[in-house]
Amino acid sequence: GIRAMTGALVQVADEVCDGRLVAVVEGGYDLDALQESLRAAAAALSTPVGSSGSDAPHADWPVMPAGAVSSGARAVQAVRVAQGAFWSL
């Protein structure tokens, strides 16, 4: 569930960006489910990568296709330009 998915994201963050990860919470319509999901995500975020407490499966990530990084960089730059009027980026 949410814990395994968050654990997989933690693993990717550890492998590709020195463990840095941003988490954003979108409002919930079912507050009990939101509470359960947030607790599961927090548990995964507080479990060291590779520890026995992690229930996330090992992820074998595909190789990025040529040009994917540059197109991602262009998308990020476009967002920075659009949001620059509102945020100090």
mmCIF file with all atom_site columns, N, CA, C and O in Angstrom, residues 49-87:
data_model
loop_
_atom_site.group_PDB
_atom_site.id
_atom_site.type_symbol
_atom_site.label_atom_id
_atom_site.label_alt_id
_atom_site.label_comp_id
_atom_site.label_asym_id
_atom_site.label_entity_id
_atom_site.label_seq_id
_atom_site.pdbx_PDB_ins_code
_atom_site.Cartn_x
_atom_site.Cartn_y
_atom_site.Cartn_z
_atom_site.occupancy
_atom_site.B_iso_or_equiv
_atom_site.pdbx_formal_charge
_atom_site.auth_seq_id
_atom_site.auth_comp_id
_atom_site.auth_asym_id
_atom_site.auth_atom_id
_atom_site.pdbx_PDB_model_num
ATOM 1   N N  . VAL A 1 49 ? 16.727 3.211  4.721   1.00 0.00 ? 49 VAL A N  1
ATOM 2   C CA . VAL A 1 49 ? 16.747 2.466  3.467   1.00 0.00 ? 49 VAL A CA 1
ATOM 3   C C  . VAL A 1 49 ? 17.505 1.168  3.672   1.00 0.00 ? 49 VAL A C  1
ATOM 4   O O  . VAL A 1 49 ? 18.585 1.151  4.249   1.00 0.00 ? 49 VAL A O  1
ATOM 5   N N  . GLY A 1 50 ? 16.927 0.064  3.217   1.00 0.00 ? 50 GLY A N  1
ATOM 6   C CA . GLY A 1 50 ? 17.579 -1.239 3.301   1.00 0.00 ? 50 GLY A CA 1
ATOM 7   C C  . GLY A 1 50 ? 17.435 -1.933 4.641   1.00 0.00 ? 50 GLY A C  1
ATOM 8   O O  . GLY A 1 50 ? 17.933 -3.038 4.825   1.00 0.00 ? 50 GLY A O  1
ATOM 9   N N  . SER A 1 51 ? 16.737 -1.317 5.604   1.00 0.00 ? 51 SER A N  1
ATOM 10  C CA . SER A 1 51 ? 16.584 -1.960 6.911   1.00 0.00 ? 51 SER A CA 1
ATOM 11  C C  . SER A 1 51 ? 15.523 -3.046 6.833   1.00 0.00 ? 51 SER A C  1
ATOM 12  O O  . SER A 1 51 ? 14.692 -3.070 5.925   1.00 0.00 ? 51 SER A O  1
ATOM 13  N N  . SER A 1 52 ? 15.534 -3.923 7.811   1.00 0.00 ? 52 SER A N  1
ATOM 14  C CA . SER A 1 52 ? 14.569 -5.025 7.810   1.00 0.00 ? 52 SER A CA 1
ATOM 15  C C  . SER A 1 52 ? 13.155 -4.535 8.073   1.00 0.00 ? 52 SER A C  1
ATOM 16  O O  . SER A 1 52 ? 12.197 -5.237 7.809   1.00 0.00 ? 52 SER A O  1
ATOM 17  N N  . GLY A 1 53 ? 12.998 -3.296 8.569   1.00 0.00 ? 53 GLY A N  1
ATOM 18  C CA . GLY A 1 53 ? 11.670 -2.764 8.839   1.00 0.00 ? 53 GLY A CA 1
ATOM 19  C C  . GLY A 1 53 ? 10.972 -2.246 7.597   1.00 0.00 ? 53 GLY A C  1
ATOM 20  O O  . GLY A 1 53 ? 9.801  -1.927 7.631   1.00 0.00 ? 53 GLY A O  1
ATOM 21  N N  . SER A 1 54 ? 11.682 -2.172 6.501   1.00 0.00 ? 54 SER A N  1
ATOM 22  C CA . SER A 1 54 ? 11.079 -1.660 5.279   1.00 0.00 ? 54 SER A CA 1
ATOM 23  C C  . SER A 1 54 ? 10.377 -2.791 4.540   1.00 0.00 ? 54 SER A C  1
ATOM 24  O O  . SER A 1 54 ? 10.951 -3.844 4.315   1.00 0.00 ? 54 SER A O  1
ATOM 25  N N  . ASP A 1 55 ? 9.119  -2.564 4.169   1.00 0.00 ? 55 ASP A N  1
ATOM 26  C CA . ASP A 1 55 ? 8.396  -3.592 3.412   1.00 0.00 ? 55 ASP A CA 1
ATOM 27  C C  . ASP A 1 55 ? 8.323  -3.253 1.933   1.00 0.00 ? 55 ASP A C  1
ATOM 28  O O  . ASP A 1 55 ? 7.575  -3.850 1.195   1.00 0.00 ? 55 ASP A O  1
ATOM 29  N N  . ALA A 1 56 ? 9.112  -2.282 1.514   1.00 0.00 ? 56 ALA A N  1
ATOM 30  C CA . ALA A 1 56 ? 9.106  -1.902 0.101   1.00 0.00 ? 56 ALA A CA 1
ATOM 31  C C  . ALA A 1 56 ? 9.884  -2.924 -0.709  1.00 0.00 ? 56 ALA A C  1
ATOM 32  O O  . ALA A 1 56 ? 10.958 -3.357 -0.313  1.00 0.00 ? 56 ALA A O  1
ATOM 33  N N  . PRO A 1 57 ? 9.343  -3.342 -1.836  1.00 0.00 ? 57 PRO A N  1
ATOM 34  C CA . PRO A 1 57 ? 10.085 -4.266 -2.692  1.00 0.00 ? 57 PRO A CA 1
ATOM 35  C C  . PRO A 1 57 ? 11.271 -3.555 -3.326  1.00 0.00 ? 57 PRO A C  1
ATOM 36  O O  . PRO A 1 57 ? 11.254 -2.339 -3.494  1.00 0.00 ? 57 PRO A O  1
ATOM 37  N N  . HIS A 1 58 ? 12.300 -4.312 -3.652  1.00 0.00 ? 58 HIS A N  1
ATOM 38  C CA . HIS A 1 58 ? 13.430 -3.713 -4.354  1.00 0.00 ? 58 HIS A CA 1
ATOM 39  C C  . HIS A 1 58 ? 12.953 -3.321 -5.740  1.00 0.00 ? 58 HIS A C  1
ATOM 40  O O  . HIS A 1 58 ? 12.256 -4.051 -6.409  1.00 0.00 ? 58 HIS A O  1
ATOM 41  N N  . ALA A 1 59 ? 13.309 -2.120 -6.138  1.00 0.00 ? 59 ALA A N  1
ATOM 42  C CA . ALA A 1 59 ? 12.862 -1.620 -7.436  1.00 0.00 ? 59 ALA A CA 1
ATOM 43  C C  . ALA A 1 59 ? 14.016 -1.637 -8.424  1.00 0.00 ? 59 ALA A C  1
ATOM 44  O O  . ALA A 1 59 ? 15.080 -1.123 -8.137  1.00 0.00 ? 59 ALA A O  1
ATOM 45  N N  . ASP A 1 60 ? 13.815 -2.261 -9.550  1.00 0.00 ? 60 ASP A N  1
ATOM 46  C CA . ASP A 1 60 ? 14.770 -2.204 -10.648 1.00 0.00 ? 60 ASP A CA 1
ATOM 47  C C  . ASP A 1 60 ? 14.217 -1.190 -11.638 1.00 0.00 ? 60 ASP A C  1
ATOM 48  O O  . ASP A 1 60 ? 13.273 -1.465 -12.363 1.00 0.00 ? 60 ASP A O  1
ATOM 49  N N  . TRP A 1 61 ? 14.804 0.002  -11.636 1.00 0.00 ? 61 TRP A N  1
ATOM 50  C CA . TRP A 1 61 ? 14.285 1.091  -12.439 1.00 0.00 ? 61 TRP A CA 1
ATOM 51  C C  . TRP A 1 61 ? 14.838 1.020  -13.853 1.00 0.00 ? 61 TRP A C  1
ATOM 52  O O  . TRP A 1 61 ? 16.002 0.723  -14.045 1.00 0.00 ? 61 TRP A O  1
ATOM 53  N N  . PRO A 1 62 ? 14.017 1.293  -14.835 1.00 0.00 ? 62 PRO A N  1
ATOM 54  C CA . PRO A 1 62 ? 14.480 1.238  -16.227 1.00 0.00 ? 62 PRO A CA 1
ATOM 55  C C  . PRO A 1 62 ? 15.470 2.365  -16.511 1.00 0.00 ? 62 PRO A C  1
ATOM 56  O O  . PRO A 1 62 ? 15.472 3.397  -15.845 1.00 0.00 ? 62 PRO A O  1
ATOM 57  N N  . VAL A 1 63 ? 16.281 2.152  -17.506 1.00 0.00 ? 63 VAL A N  1
ATOM 58  C CA . VAL A 1 63 ? 17.206 3.181  -17.960 1.00 0.00 ? 63 VAL A CA 1
ATOM 59  C C  . VAL A 1 63 ? 16.385 4.261  -18.657 1.00 0.00 ? 63 VAL A C  1
ATOM 60  O O  . VAL A 1 63 ? 15.486 3.967  -19.440 1.00 0.00 ? 63 VAL A O  1
ATOM 61  N N  . MET A 1 64 ? 16.698 5.516  -18.348 1.00 0.00 ? 64 MET A N  1
ATOM 62  C CA . MET A 1 64 ? 15.966 6.621  -18.959 1.00 0.00 ? 64 MET A CA 1
ATOM 63  C C  . MET A 1 64 ? 16.296 6.695  -20.445 1.00 0.00 ? 64 MET A C  1
ATOM 64  O O  . MET A 1 64 ? 17.451 6.569  -20.836 1.00 0.00 ? 64 MET A O  1
ATOM 65  N N  . PRO A 1 65 ? 15.291 6.904  -21.282 1.00 0.00 ? 65 PRO A N  1
ATOM 66  C CA . PRO A 1 65 ? 15.554 7.045  -22.713 1.00 0.00 ? 65 PRO A CA 1
ATOM 67  C C  . PRO A 1 65 ? 16.341 8.318  -22.993 1.00 0.00 ? 65 PRO A C  1
ATOM 68  O O  . PRO A 1 65 ? 16.261 9.291  -22.240 1.00 0.00 ? 65 PRO A O  1
ATOM 69  N N  . ALA A 1 66 ? 17.094 8.294  -24.074 1.00 0.00 ? 66 ALA A N  1
ATOM 70  C CA . ALA A 1 66 ? 17.875 9.467  -24.470 1.00 0.00 ? 66 ALA A CA 1
ATOM 71  C C  . ALA A 1 66 ? 16.954 10.676 -24.590 1.00 0.00 ? 66 ALA A C  1
ATOM 72  O O  . ALA A 1 66 ? 15.866 10.588 -25.136 1.00 0.00 ? 66 ALA A O  1
ATOM 73  N N  . GLY A 1 67 ? 17.381 11.790 -24.060 1.00 0.00 ? 67 GLY A N  1
ATOM 74  C CA . GLY A 1 67 ? 16.604 13.016 -24.132 1.00 0.00 ? 67 GLY A CA 1
ATOM 75  C C  . GLY A 1 67 ? 15.626 13.208 -22.996 1.00 0.00 ? 67 GLY A C  1
ATOM 76  O O  . GLY A 1 67 ? 15.082 14.287 -22.828 1.00 0.00 ? 67 GLY A O  1
ATOM 77  N N  . ALA A 1 68 ? 15.384 12.183 -22.189 1.00 0.00 ? 68 ALA A N  1
ATOM 78  C CA . ALA A 1 68 ? 14.404 12.305 -21.109 1.00 0.00 ? 68 ALA A CA 1
ATOM 79  C C  . ALA A 1 68 ? 14.866 13.316 -20.067 1.00 0.00 ? 68 ALA A C  1
ATOM 80  O O  . ALA A 1 68 ? 14.072 14.111 -19.579 1.00 0.00 ? 68 ALA A O  1
ATOM 81  N N  . VAL A 1 69 ? 16.137 13.301 -19.739 1.00 0.00 ? 69 VAL A N  1
ATOM 82  C CA . VAL A 1 69 ? 16.647 14.227 -18.734 1.00 0.00 ? 69 VAL A CA 1
ATOM 83  C C  . VAL A 1 69 ? 16.539 15.662 -19.237 1.00 0.00 ? 69 VAL A C  1
ATOM 84  O O  . VAL A 1 69 ? 16.105 16.554 -18.520 1.00 0.00 ? 69 VAL A O  1
ATOM 85  N N  . SER A 1 70 ? 16.905 15.888 -20.498 1.00 0.00 ? 70 SER A N  1
ATOM 86  C CA . SER A 1 70 ? 16.839 17.258 -21.019 1.00 0.00 ? 70 SER A CA 1
ATOM 87  C C  . SER A 1 70 ? 15.400 17.733 -21.131 1.00 0.00 ? 70 SER A C  1
ATOM 88  O O  . SER A 1 70 ? 15.112 18.899 -20.876 1.00 0.00 ? 70 SER A O  1
ATOM 89  N N  . SER A 1 71 ? 14.463 16.850 -21.474 1.00 0.00 ? 71 SER A N  1
ATOM 90  C CA . SER A 1 71 ? 13.068 17.289 -21.550 1.00 0.00 ? 71 SER A CA 1
ATOM 91  C C  . SER A 1 71 ? 12.533 17.569 -20.149 1.00 0.00 ? 71 SER A C  1
ATOM 92  O O  . SER A 1 71 ? 11.757 18.505 -19.959 1.00 0.00 ? 71 SER A O  1
ATOM 93  N N  . GLY A 1 72 ? 12.963 16.798 -19.176 1.00 0.00 ? 72 GLY A N  1
ATOM 94  C CA . GLY A 1 72 ? 12.583 17.067 -17.791 1.00 0.00 ? 72 GLY A CA 1
ATOM 95  C C  . GLY A 1 72 ? 13.146 18.388 -17.315 1.00 0.00 ? 72 GLY A C  1
ATOM 96  O O  . GLY A 1 72 ? 12.470 19.168 -16.641 1.00 0.00 ? 72 GLY A O  1
ATOM 97  N N  . ALA A 1 73 ? 14.402 18.664 -17.673 1.00 0.00 ? 73 ALA A N  1
ATOM 98  C CA . ALA A 1 73 ? 15.035 19.926 -17.299 1.00 0.00 ? 73 ALA A CA 1
ATOM 99  C C  . ALA A 1 73 ? 14.295 21.104 -17.935 1.00 0.00 ? 73 ALA A C  1
ATOM 100 O O  . ALA A 1 73 ? 14.101 22.149 -17.295 1.00 0.00 ? 73 ALA A O  1
ATOM 101 N N  . ARG A 1 74 ? 13.860 20.947 -19.184 1.00 0.00 ? 74 ARG A N  1
ATOM 102 C CA . ARG A 1 74 ? 13.100 22.012 -19.848 1.00 0.00 ? 74 ARG A CA 1
ATOM 103 C C  . ARG A 1 74 ? 11.762 22.241 -19.137 1.00 0.00 ? 74 ARG A C  1
ATOM 104 O O  . ARG A 1 74 ? 11.329 23.382 -18.960 1.00 0.00 ? 74 ARG A O  1
ATOM 105 N N  . ALA A 1 75 ? 11.126 21.166 -18.711 1.00 0.00 ? 75 ALA A N  1
ATOM 106 C CA . ALA A 1 75 ? 9.852  21.301 -17.996 1.00 0.00 ? 75 ALA A CA 1
ATOM 107 C C  . ALA A 1 75 ? 10.049 22.017 -16.670 1.00 0.00 ? 75 ALA A C  1
ATOM 108 O O  . ALA A 1 75 ? 9.269  22.902 -16.304 1.00 0.00 ? 75 ALA A O  1
ATOM 109 N N  . VAL A 1 76 ? 11.101 21.659 -15.946 1.00 0.00 ? 76 VAL A N  1
ATOM 110 C CA . VAL A 1 76 ? 11.383 22.325 -14.674 1.00 0.00 ? 76 VAL A CA 1
ATOM 111 C C  . VAL A 1 76 ? 11.670 23.800 -14.904 1.00 0.00 ? 76 VAL A C  1
ATOM 112 O O  . VAL A 1 76 ? 11.185 24.667 -14.171 1.00 0.00 ? 76 VAL A O  1
ATOM 113 N N  . GLN A 1 77 ? 12.434 24.112 -15.932 1.00 0.00 ? 77 GLN A N  1
ATOM 114 C CA . GLN A 1 77 ? 12.743 25.516 -16.234 1.00 0.00 ? 77 GLN A CA 1
ATOM 115 C C  . GLN A 1 77 ? 11.473 26.284 -16.580 1.00 0.00 ? 77 GLN A C  1
ATOM 116 O O  . GLN A 1 77 ? 11.299 27.430 -16.156 1.00 0.00 ? 77 GLN A O  1
ATOM 117 N N  . ALA A 1 78 ? 10.568 25.682 -17.317 1.00 0.00 ? 78 ALA A N  1
ATOM 118 C CA . ALA A 1 78 ? 9.311  26.350 -17.659 1.00 0.00 ? 78 ALA A CA 1
ATOM 119 C C  . ALA A 1 78 ? 8.491  26.644 -16.403 1.00 0.00 ? 78 ALA A C  1
ATOM 120 O O  . ALA A 1 78 ? 7.889  27.720 -16.271 1.00 0.00 ? 78 ALA A O  1
ATOM 121 N N  . VAL A 1 79 ? 8.483  25.712 -15.467 1.00 0.00 ? 79 VAL A N  1
ATOM 122 C CA . VAL A 1 79 ? 7.767  25.924 -14.209 1.00 0.00 ? 79 VAL A CA 1
ATOM 123 C C  . VAL A 1 79 ? 8.428  27.053 -13.422 1.00 0.00 ? 79 VAL A C  1
ATOM 124 O O  . VAL A 1 79 ? 7.755  27.917 -12.855 1.00 0.00 ? 79 VAL A O  1
ATOM 125 N N  . ARG A 1 80 ? 9.758  27.053 -13.379 1.00 0.00 ? 80 ARG A N  1
ATOM 126 C CA . ARG A 1 80 ? 10.475 28.117 -12.663 1.00 0.00 ? 80 ARG A CA 1
ATOM 127 C C  . ARG A 1 80 ? 10.138 29.486 -13.236 1.00 0.00 ? 80 ARG A C  1
ATOM 128 O O  . ARG A 1 80 ? 9.923  30.444 -12.500 1.00 0.00 ? 80 ARG A O  1
ATOM 129 N N  . VAL A 1 81 ? 10.077 29.593 -14.550 1.00 0.00 ? 81 VAL A N  1
ATOM 130 C CA . VAL A 1 81 ? 9.743  30.863 -15.195 1.00 0.00 ? 81 VAL A CA 1
ATOM 131 C C  . VAL A 1 81 ? 8.309  31.264 -14.839 1.00 0.00 ? 81 VAL A C  1
ATOM 132 O O  . VAL A 1 81 ? 8.043  32.407 -14.443 1.00 0.00 ? 81 VAL A O  1
ATOM 133 N N  . ALA A 1 82 ? 7.385  30.312 -14.943 1.00 0.00 ? 82 ALA A N  1
ATOM 134 C CA . ALA A 1 82 ? 5.978  30.611 -14.669 1.00 0.00 ? 82 ALA A CA 1
ATOM 135 C C  . ALA A 1 82 ? 5.747  30.986 -13.208 1.00 0.00 ? 82 ALA A C  1
ATOM 136 O O  . ALA A 1 82 ? 4.966  31.884 -12.902 1.00 0.00 ? 82 ALA A O  1
ATOM 137 N N  . GLN A 1 83 ? 6.435  30.318 -12.297 1.00 0.00 ? 83 GLN A N  1
ATOM 138 C CA . GLN A 1 83 ? 6.244  30.571 -10.871 1.00 0.00 ? 83 GLN A CA 1
ATOM 139 C C  . GLN A 1 83 ? 7.141  31.679 -10.316 1.00 0.00 ? 83 GLN A C  1
ATOM 140 O O  . GLN A 1 83 ? 6.965  32.126 -9.196  1.00 0.00 ? 83 GLN A O  1
ATOM 141 N N  . GLY A 1 84 ? 8.113  32.113 -11.126 1.00 0.00 ? 84 GLY A N  1
ATOM 142 C CA . GLY A 1 84 ? 9.065  33.129 -10.673 1.00 0.00 ? 84 GLY A CA 1
ATOM 143 C C  . GLY A 1 84 ? 8.432  34.424 -10.220 1.00 0.00 ? 84 GLY A C  1
ATOM 144 O O  . GLY A 1 84 ? 8.970  35.133 -9.376  1.00 0.00 ? 84 GLY A O  1
ATOM 145 N N  . ALA A 1 85 ? 7.270  34.740 -10.773 1.00 0.00 ? 85 ALA A N  1
ATOM 146 C CA . ALA A 1 85 ? 6.577  35.965 -10.360 1.00 0.00 ? 85 ALA A CA 1
ATOM 147 C C  . ALA A 1 85 ? 6.001  35.842 -8.952  1.00 0.00 ? 85 ALA A C  1
ATOM 148 O O  . ALA A 1 85 ? 5.723  36.841 -8.305  1.00 0.00 ? 85 ALA A O  1
ATOM 149 N N  . PHE A 1 86 ? 5.826  34.614 -8.486  1.00 0.00 ? 86 PHE A N  1
ATOM 150 C CA . PHE A 1 86 ? 5.187  34.383 -7.199  1.00 0.00 ? 86 PHE A CA 1
ATOM 151 C C  . PHE A 1 86 ? 6.135  33.881 -6.118  1.00 0.00 ? 86 PHE A C  1
ATOM 152 O O  . PHE A 1 86 ? 5.872  34.013 -4.937  1.00 0.00 ? 86 PHE A O  1
ATOM 153 N N  . TRP A 1 87 ? 7.236  33.237 -6.528  1.00 0.00 ? 87 TRP A N  1
ATOM 154 C CA . TRP A 1 87 ? 8.156  32.595 -5.590  1.00 0.00 ? 87 TRP A CA 1
ATOM 155 C C  . TRP A 1 87 ? 9.583  32.971 -5.944  1.00 0.00 ? 87 TRP A C  1
ATOM 156 O O  . TRP A 1 87 ? 9.914  33.139 -7.100  1.00 0.00 ? 87 TRP A O  1
#
